[in-house]
Coordinates of C-alpha atoms and ligand atoms in Angstrom, one line a residue:
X297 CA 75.9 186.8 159.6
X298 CA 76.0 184.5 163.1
X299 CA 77.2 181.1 162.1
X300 CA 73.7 179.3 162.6
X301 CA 71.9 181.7 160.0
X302 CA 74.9 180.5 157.4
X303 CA 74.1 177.1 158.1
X304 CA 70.0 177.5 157.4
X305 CA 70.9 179.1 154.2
X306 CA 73.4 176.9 153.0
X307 CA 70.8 174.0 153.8
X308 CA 68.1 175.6 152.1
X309 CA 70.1 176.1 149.3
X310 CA 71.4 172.3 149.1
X311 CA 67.8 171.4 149.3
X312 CA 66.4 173.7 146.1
X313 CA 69.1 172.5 144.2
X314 CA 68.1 168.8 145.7
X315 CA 64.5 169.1 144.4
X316 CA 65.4 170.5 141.5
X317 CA 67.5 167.4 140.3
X318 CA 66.2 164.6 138.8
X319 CA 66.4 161.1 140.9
X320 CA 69.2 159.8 138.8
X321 CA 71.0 163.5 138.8
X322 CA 71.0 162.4 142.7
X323 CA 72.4 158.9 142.3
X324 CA 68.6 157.9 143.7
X325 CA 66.6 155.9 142.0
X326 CA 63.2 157.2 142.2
X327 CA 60.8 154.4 143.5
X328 CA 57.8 154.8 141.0
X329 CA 55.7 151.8 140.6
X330 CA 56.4 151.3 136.8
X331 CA 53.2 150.5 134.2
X332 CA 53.0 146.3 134.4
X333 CA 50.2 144.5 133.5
X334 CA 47.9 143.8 137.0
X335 CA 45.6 141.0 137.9
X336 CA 43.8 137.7 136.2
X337 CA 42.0 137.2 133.5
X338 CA 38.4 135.9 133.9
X339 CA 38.6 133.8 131.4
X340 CA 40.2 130.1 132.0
X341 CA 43.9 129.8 131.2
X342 CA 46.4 127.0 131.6
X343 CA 49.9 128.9 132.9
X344 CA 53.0 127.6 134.1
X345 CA 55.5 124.7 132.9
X346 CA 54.5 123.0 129.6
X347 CA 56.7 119.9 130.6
X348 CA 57.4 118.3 133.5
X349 CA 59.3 114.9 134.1
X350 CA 59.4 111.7 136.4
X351 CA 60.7 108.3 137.0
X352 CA 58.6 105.2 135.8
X353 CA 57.8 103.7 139.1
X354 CA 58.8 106.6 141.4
X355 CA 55.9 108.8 143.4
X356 CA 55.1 111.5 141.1
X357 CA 52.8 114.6 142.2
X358 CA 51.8 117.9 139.6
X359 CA 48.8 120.9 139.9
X360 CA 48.2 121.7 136.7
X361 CA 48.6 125.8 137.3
X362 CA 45.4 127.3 135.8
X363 CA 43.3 130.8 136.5
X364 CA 40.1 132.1 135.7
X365 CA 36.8 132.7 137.4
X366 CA 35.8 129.5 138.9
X367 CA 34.9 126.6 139.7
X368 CA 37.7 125.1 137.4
X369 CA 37.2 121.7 136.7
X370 CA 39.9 119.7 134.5
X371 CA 40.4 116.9 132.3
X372 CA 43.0 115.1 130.5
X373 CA 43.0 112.9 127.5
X374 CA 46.4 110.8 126.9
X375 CA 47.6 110.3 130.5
X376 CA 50.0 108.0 130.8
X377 CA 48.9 105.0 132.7
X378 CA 49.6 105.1 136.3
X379 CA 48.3 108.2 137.2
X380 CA 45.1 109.5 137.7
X381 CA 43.9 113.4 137.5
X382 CA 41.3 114.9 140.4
X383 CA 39.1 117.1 138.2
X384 CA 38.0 119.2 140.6
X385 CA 41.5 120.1 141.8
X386 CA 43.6 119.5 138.5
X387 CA 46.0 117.6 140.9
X388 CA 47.7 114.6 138.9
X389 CA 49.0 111.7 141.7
X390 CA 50.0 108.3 141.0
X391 CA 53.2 107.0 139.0
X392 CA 54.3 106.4 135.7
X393 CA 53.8 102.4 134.4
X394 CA 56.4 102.7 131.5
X395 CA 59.0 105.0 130.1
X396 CA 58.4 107.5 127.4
X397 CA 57.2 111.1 126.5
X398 CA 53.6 111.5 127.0
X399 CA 51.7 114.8 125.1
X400 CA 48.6 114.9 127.6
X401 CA 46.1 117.4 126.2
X402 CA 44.5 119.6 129.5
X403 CA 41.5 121.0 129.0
X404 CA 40.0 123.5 132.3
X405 CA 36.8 124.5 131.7
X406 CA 35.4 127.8 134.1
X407 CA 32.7 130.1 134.5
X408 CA 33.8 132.3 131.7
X409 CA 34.7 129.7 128.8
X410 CA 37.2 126.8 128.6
X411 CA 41.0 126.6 127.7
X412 CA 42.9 124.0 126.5
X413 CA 46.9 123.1 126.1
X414 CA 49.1 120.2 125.5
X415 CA 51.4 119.3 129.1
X416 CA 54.5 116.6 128.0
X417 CA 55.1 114.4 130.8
X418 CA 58.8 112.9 130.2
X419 CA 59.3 109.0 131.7
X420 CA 62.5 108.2 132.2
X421 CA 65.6 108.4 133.9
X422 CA 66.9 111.8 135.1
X423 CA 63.7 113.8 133.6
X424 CA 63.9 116.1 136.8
X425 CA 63.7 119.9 136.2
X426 CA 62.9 120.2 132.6
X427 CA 62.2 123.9 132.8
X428 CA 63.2 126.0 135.7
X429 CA 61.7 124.9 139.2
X430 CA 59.5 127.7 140.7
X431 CA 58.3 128.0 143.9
X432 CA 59.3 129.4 147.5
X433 CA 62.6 129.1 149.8
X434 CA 62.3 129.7 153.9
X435 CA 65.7 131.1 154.0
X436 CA 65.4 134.6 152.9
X437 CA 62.5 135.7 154.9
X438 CA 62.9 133.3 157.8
X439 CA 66.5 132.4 157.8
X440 CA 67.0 130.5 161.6
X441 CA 63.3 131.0 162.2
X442 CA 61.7 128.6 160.2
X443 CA 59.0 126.3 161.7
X444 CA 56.5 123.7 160.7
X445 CA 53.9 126.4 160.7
X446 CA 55.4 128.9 159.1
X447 CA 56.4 126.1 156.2
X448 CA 53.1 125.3 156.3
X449 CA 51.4 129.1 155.9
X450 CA 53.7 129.4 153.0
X451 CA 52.5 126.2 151.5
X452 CA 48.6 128.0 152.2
X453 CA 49.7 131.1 150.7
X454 CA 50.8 130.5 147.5
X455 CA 47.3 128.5 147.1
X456 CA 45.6 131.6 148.3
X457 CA 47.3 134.2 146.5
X458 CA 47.2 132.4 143.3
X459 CA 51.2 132.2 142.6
X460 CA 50.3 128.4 142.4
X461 CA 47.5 128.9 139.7
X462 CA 50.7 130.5 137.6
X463 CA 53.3 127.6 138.2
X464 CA 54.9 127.9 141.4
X465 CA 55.1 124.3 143.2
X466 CA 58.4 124.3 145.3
X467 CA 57.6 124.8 149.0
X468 CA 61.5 124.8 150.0
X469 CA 63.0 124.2 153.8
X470 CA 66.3 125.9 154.0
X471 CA 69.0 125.4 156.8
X472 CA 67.9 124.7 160.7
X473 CA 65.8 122.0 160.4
X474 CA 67.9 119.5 162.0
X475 CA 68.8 118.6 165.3
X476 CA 71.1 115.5 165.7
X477 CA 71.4 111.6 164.2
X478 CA 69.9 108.7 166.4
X479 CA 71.4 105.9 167.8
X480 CA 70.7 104.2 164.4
X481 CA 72.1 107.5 162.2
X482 CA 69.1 108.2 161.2
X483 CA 68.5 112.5 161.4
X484 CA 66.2 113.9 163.7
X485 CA 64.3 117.1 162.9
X486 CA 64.6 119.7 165.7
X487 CA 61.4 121.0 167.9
X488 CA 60.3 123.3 165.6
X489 CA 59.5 120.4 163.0
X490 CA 57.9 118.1 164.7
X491 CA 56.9 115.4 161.9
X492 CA 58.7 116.0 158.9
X493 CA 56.1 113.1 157.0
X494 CA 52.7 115.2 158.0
X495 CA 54.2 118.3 156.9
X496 CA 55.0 116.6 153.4
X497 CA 52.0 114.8 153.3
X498 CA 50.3 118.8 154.0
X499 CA 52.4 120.1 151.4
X500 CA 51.2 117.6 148.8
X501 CA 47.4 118.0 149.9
X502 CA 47.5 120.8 148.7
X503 CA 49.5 119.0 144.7
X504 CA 52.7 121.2 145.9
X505 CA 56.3 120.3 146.4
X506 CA 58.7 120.4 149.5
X507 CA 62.3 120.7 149.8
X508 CA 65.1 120.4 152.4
X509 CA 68.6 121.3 153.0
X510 CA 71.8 119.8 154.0
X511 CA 75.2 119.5 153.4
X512 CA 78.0 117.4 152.3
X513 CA 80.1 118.6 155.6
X514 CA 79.4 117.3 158.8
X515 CA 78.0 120.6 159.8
X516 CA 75.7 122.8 157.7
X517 CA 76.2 126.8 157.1
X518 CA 74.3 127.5 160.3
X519 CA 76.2 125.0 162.2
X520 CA 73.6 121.9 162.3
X521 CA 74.3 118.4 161.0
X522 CA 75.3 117.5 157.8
X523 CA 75.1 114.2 155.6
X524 CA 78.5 113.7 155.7
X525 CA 79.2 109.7 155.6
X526 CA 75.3 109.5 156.1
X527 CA 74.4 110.8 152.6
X528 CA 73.0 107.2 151.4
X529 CA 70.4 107.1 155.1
X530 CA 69.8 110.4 154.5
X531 CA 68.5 109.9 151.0
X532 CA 66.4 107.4 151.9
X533 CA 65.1 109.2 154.9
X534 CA 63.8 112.4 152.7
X535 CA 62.4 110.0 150.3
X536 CA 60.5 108.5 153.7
X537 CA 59.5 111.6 154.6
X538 CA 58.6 112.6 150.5
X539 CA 61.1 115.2 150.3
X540 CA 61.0 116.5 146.5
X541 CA 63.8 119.0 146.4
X542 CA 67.4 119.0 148.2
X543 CA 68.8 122.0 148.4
X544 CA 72.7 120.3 149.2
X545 CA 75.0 123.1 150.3
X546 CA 79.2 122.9 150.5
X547 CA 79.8 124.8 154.0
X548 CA 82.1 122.7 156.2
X549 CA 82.8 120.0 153.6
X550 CA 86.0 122.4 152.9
X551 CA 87.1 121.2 156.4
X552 CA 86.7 117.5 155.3
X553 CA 88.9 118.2 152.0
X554 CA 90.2 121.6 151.1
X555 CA 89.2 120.9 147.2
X556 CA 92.4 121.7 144.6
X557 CA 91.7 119.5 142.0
X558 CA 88.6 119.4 139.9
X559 CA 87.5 116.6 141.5
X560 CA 87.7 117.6 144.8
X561 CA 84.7 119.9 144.2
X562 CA 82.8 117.5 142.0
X563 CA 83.2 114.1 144.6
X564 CA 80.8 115.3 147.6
X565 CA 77.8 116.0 145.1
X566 CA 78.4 112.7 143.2
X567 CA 77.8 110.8 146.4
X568 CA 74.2 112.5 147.4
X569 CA 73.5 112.2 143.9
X570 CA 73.9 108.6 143.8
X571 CA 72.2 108.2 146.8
X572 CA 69.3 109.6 145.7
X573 CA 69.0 108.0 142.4
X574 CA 68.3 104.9 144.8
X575 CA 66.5 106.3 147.6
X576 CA 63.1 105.3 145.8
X577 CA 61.8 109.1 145.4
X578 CA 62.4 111.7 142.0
X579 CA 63.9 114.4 144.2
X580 CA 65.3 117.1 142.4
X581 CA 69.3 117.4 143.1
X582 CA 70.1 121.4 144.0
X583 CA 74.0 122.2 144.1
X584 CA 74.9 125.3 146.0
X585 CA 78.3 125.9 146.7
X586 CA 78.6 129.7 145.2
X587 CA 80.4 128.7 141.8
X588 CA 83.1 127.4 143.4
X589 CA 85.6 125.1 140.6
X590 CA 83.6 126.5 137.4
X591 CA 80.9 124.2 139.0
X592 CA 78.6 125.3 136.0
X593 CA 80.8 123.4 133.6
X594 CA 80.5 119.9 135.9
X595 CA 77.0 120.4 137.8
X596 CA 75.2 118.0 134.9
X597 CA 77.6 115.9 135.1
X598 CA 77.5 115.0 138.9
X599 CA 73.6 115.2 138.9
X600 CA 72.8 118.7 139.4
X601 CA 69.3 120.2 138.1
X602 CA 70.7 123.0 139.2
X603 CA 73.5 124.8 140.5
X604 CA 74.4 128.3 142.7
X605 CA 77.0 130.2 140.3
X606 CA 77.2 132.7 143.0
X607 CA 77.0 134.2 147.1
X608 CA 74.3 134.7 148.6
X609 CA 72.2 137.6 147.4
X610 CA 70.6 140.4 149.1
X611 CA 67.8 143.1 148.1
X612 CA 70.1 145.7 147.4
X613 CA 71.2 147.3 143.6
X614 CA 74.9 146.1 144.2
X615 CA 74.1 142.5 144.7
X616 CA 71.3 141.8 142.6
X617 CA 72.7 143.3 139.3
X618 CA 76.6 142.3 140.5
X619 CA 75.0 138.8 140.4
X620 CA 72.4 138.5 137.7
X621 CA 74.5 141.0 134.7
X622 CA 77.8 138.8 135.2
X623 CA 76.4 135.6 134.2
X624 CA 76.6 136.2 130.2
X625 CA 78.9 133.0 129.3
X626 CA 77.0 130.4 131.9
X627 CA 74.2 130.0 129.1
X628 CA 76.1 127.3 127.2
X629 CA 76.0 124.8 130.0
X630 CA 72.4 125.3 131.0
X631 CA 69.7 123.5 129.2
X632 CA 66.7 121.1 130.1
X633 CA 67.4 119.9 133.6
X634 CA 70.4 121.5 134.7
X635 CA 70.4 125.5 135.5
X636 CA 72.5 128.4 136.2
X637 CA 71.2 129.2 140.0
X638 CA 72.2 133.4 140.8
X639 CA 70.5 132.8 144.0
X640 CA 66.7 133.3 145.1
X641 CA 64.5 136.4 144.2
X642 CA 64.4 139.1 146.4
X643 CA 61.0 140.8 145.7
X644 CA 58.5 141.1 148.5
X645 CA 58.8 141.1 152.5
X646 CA 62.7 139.8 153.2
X647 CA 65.0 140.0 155.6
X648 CA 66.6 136.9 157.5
X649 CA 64.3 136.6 160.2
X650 CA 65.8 139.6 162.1
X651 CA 64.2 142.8 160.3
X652 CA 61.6 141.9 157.9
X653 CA 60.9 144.5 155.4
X654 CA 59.7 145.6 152.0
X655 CA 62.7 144.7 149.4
X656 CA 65.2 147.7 149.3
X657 CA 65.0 147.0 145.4
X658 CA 63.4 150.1 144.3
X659 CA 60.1 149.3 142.2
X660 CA 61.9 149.0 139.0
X661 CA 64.8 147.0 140.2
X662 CA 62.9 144.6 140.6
X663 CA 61.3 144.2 137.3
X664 CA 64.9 144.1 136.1
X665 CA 65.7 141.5 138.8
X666 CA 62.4 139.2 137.3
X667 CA 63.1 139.9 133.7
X668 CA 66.9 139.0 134.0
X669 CA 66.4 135.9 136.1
X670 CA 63.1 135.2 133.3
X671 CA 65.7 135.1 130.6
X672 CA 68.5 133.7 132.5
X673 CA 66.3 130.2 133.0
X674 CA 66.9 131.0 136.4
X675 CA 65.5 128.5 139.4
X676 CA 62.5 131.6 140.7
X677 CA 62.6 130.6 144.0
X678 CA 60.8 133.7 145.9
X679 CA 62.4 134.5 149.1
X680 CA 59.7 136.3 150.6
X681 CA 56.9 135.8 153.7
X682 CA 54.5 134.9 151.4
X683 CA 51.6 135.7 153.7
X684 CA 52.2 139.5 153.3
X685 CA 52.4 139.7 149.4
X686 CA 51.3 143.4 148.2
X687 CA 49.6 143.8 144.4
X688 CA 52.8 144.7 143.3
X689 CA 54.9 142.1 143.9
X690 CA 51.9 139.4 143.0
X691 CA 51.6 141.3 139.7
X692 CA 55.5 141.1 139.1
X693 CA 55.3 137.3 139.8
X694 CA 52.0 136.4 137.9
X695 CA 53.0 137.4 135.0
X696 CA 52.3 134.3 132.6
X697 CA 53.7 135.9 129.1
X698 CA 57.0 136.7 131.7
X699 CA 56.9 133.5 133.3
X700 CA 56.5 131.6 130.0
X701 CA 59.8 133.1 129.0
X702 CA 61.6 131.4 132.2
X703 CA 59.5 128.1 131.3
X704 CA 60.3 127.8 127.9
X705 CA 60.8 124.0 126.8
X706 CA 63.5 124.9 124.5
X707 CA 65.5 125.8 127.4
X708 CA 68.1 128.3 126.1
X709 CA 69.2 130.4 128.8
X710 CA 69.9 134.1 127.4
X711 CA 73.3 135.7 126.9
X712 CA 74.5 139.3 126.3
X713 CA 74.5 140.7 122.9
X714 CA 76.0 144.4 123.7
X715 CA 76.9 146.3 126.3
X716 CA 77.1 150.1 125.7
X717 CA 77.9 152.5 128.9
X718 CA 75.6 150.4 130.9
X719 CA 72.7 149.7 128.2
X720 CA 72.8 145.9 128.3
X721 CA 70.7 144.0 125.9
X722 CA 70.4 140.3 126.4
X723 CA 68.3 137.5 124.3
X724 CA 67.5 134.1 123.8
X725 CA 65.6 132.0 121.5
X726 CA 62.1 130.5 121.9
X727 CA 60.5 126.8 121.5
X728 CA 57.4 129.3 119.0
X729 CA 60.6 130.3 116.7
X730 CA 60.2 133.8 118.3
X731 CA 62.9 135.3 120.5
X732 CA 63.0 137.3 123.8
X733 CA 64.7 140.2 124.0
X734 CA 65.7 142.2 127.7
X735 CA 66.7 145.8 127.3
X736 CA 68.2 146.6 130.6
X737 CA 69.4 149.7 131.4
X738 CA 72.2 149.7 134.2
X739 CA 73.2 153.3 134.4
X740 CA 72.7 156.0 136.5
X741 CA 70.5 158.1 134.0
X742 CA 67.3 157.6 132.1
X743 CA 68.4 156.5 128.6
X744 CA 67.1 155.2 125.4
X745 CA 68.2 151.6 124.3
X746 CA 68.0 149.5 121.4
X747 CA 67.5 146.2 120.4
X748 CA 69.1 146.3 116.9
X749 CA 67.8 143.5 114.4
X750 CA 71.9 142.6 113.2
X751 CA 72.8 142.2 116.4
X752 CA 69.9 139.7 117.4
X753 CA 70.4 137.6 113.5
X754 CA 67.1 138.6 112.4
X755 CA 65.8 140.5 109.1
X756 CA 62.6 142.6 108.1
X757 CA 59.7 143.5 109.5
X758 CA 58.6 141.9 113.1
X759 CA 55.6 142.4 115.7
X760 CA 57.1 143.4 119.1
X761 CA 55.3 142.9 121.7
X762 CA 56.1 143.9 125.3
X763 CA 55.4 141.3 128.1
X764 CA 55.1 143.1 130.9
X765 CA 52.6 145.3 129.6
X766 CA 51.1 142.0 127.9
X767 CA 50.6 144.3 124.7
X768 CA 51.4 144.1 120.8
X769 CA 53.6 147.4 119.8
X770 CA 53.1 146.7 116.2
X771 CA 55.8 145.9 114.0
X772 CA 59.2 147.1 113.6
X773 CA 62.0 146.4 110.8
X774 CA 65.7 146.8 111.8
X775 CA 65.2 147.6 115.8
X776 CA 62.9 148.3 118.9
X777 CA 63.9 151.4 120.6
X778 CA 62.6 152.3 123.8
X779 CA 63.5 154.4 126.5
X780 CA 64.3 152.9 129.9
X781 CA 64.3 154.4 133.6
X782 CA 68.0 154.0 135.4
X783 CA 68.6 150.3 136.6
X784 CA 65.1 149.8 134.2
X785 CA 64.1 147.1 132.0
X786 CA 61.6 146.3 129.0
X787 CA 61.0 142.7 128.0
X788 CA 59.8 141.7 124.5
X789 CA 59.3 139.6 122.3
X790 CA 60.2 139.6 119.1
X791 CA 58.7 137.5 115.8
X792 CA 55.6 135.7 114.9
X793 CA 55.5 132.4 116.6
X794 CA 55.5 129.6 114.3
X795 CA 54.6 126.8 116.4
X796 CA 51.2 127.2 118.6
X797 CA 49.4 124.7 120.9
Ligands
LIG1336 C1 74.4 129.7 152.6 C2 73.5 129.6 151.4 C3 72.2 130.3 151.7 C4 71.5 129.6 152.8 C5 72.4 129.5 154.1 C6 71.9 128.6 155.1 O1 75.6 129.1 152.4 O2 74.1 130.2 150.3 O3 71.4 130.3 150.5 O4 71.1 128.3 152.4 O5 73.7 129.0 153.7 O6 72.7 128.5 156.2

């Protein structure tokens, strides 16, 4: 037999065997769209945070997030005085008068019936960040190629695709914004943002949120200027502008001190945060300097609402589970205004400017990734062009039962319960006196998991219900077994809740 007729064998060989394998036999992961609940109700429904904070005196800006066939119109009974609600919009604008926590009871009335819901607004000093901030971040999709109209198509999409309506406010500008200081220090945007104050004062037309970047260093990670020894103009300059997020990122500080001591790490982000406790503007106070000095055990103390405990992420297996399965332990530092950061979701159209293109998560990846950075309390800062989202990935972000789980007031982060040769299951408690249980399954094969009633401290029988699927399973005594897809998840919840609206 000539050489080239061994060769066709031997490949057709390979290729039965191939086919006859499953995807996990292969070390593939088979990219099946997996069963998750798809679209809107008709029906009015208040989604999204059920608190949300401010500063008496200090601008304050919040969409109440509400779907259902329209037109929606809104009203509020027990506002605190100072701010005013547009019914038509269910924007709330003005400022708080006096300090205290204010239940506001919403009610958005629609084509198809009426809802209603209590919102807390909190009055006070450092109220920021209460639950989770959601919303979008330029630097995954864009990277260096952000622009004022690609900021504000981002700021149009999530109006138009509805992610708003389910609680996503943050409209985030990453690095590569800035150009140089004036003669008077103050910074100066580069050409491609050509007036920082109209593209906040778009932003919040339309009752979102937009962020910034710097860093302590003189230079930031792409090489532009930093706040270094400007920190206290450059406050004041974002709160000119109405920045409401700062996303404030180590880079070259390390060549200003080479930190050793815990202070070291903690001094650079004590100075911004001063400085914008007096700029005259609430804006939220973002660490990110990869987890660097335990920063999770300081972050609340030097101001942080939330801190990176990790690198960067990308949309591949590796990093996302490396990132978001080794944070069991972070949970005890976490609470109401300071979070855990793993880094920004990487669902939808990514890529860093360069090569744009569908996440390399496979389809159930991905509802791991969500679930895990639901129970983790995680910032959900999608990464992605939100002009191009695909069903899919709208469905795997709208998901209000899955999104209440991140927006929990209580604001207990989850940690691991067990880990058995890769079946991981993870759980936290609720502010209903229910508890959310992830069932993850990290290994290379299909397997069956389960959530076992000792191991969570509960007793007797419980309803389950499965959030994704937004459906009741019936109830269970001792434990929920299901069988999960390699690198899979289910997300339930288990219990009756004992508090309601
Ligand atoms: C990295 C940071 C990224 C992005 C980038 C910008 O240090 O982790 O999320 O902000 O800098 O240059």
């Amino acid at each position: 037999m000539s050489r080239f007729v061994c060769q066709l064998l031997l490949g057709l060989l390979l290729s039965i065997l191939a086919a006859s394998m499953t995807p996990a036999q292969t070390g593939v992961v088979e990219n099946a769209l997996p069963k998750i609940a798809s679209g809107d109700s008709l029906k009015p429904s208040i989604n999204g945070t059920r608190v949300t904070g401010t500063t008496p005196g200090k601008p304050f800006i919040f969409m109440i997030p509400a779907t259902g066939e329209g037109p929606l119109t809104f009203t509020a009974k027990g506002l605190p005085s100072g701010l005013t609600l547009d019914s038509k919009t269910g924007i709330i604008t003005g400022s708080v008068k006096k300090a205290g926590s204010y239940v506001v009871s919403i009610t958005v009335k629609g084509a198809r019936g009426q809802a209603s819901r209590k919102l807390k607004i909190e009055a006070g000093d450092h109220k920021l960040a209460l639950t989770p901030p959601m919303g979008w971040n330029s630097w995954n999709c864009w990277a260096g190629a952000i622009d004022d109209a690609k900021v504000r198509a981002a700021a149009d999409a999530m109006i138009k695709s509805g992610l708003a309506a389910h609680g996503y406010q943050y409209i985030n500008i990453d690095d590569c914004w800035e150009e140089k200081r004036g003669d008077d220090g103050e910074i100066i945007t580069n050409a491609r943002f050509p007036d920082m104050k109209a593209l906040a004062d778009y932003v919040h037309s339309k009752g979102l949120k937009l962020g910034i970047y710097s860093s302590p260093g003189p230079k930031t990670c792409a090489g532009f200027t930093g706040s270094y020894k400007f920190e206290e103009q450059d406050a004041k300059t974002y709160a000119k502008w109405g920045i409401d997020y700062l996303k404030y990122d180590c880079c070259s500080y390390g060549e200003i001190v080479r930190p050793k001591e815990p202070e070291d790490f903690k001094k650079p982000y004590r100075i911004m945060d001063k400085a914008l406790d007096s700029c005259g503007r609430d804006i939220l106070f973002s660490l990110c300097q990869y987890g660097m000095g335990k920063v999770w055990e300081w972050g609340e103390e030097v101001g942080g609402n939330c801190w990176r405990t990790t690198g960067d992420i990308n949309d591949s297996w590796g990093s996302m589970s490396g990132i978001g399965f080794s944070q069991n332990g972070h949970e005890k530092f976490a609470g109401p205004g300071h979070w855990n950061d793993p880094d920004m979701l990487v669902v939808g159209m990514v890529g860093w400017s360069a090569n744009l293109h569908p996440s390399r998560l496979s389809y159930i990846e991905q509802v791991t990734h969500i679930s895990l950075w639901s129970l983790l309390s995680s910032p959900m800062l999608i990464g992605c062009d939100m002009t191009r989202l695909d069903q899919f990935t709208t469905d795997l972000l709208t998901n209000d039962e899955v999104i209440a789980i991140s927006q929990d007031p209580l604001g207990k982060p989850a940690g691991r319960i067990s880990d058995n040769q890769g079946i991981q299951i993870w759980s936290r408690p609720l502010s209903d006196g229910t508890i959310a249980v992830g069932l993850f399954n990290t290994s290379q094969q299909d397997a069956e998991a389960a959530a076992k009633w000792s191991e969570l401290g509960i007793e007797g029988k419980k309803p389950v219900r499965d959030l994704w699927l937004k459906k009741d399973l019936g109830d269970f005594s001792d434990q929920y077994t299901a069988k999960i897809p390699s690198h899979g998840a289910v997300l339930i919840k288990i219990g009756k809740p004992t508090v309601t609206d």
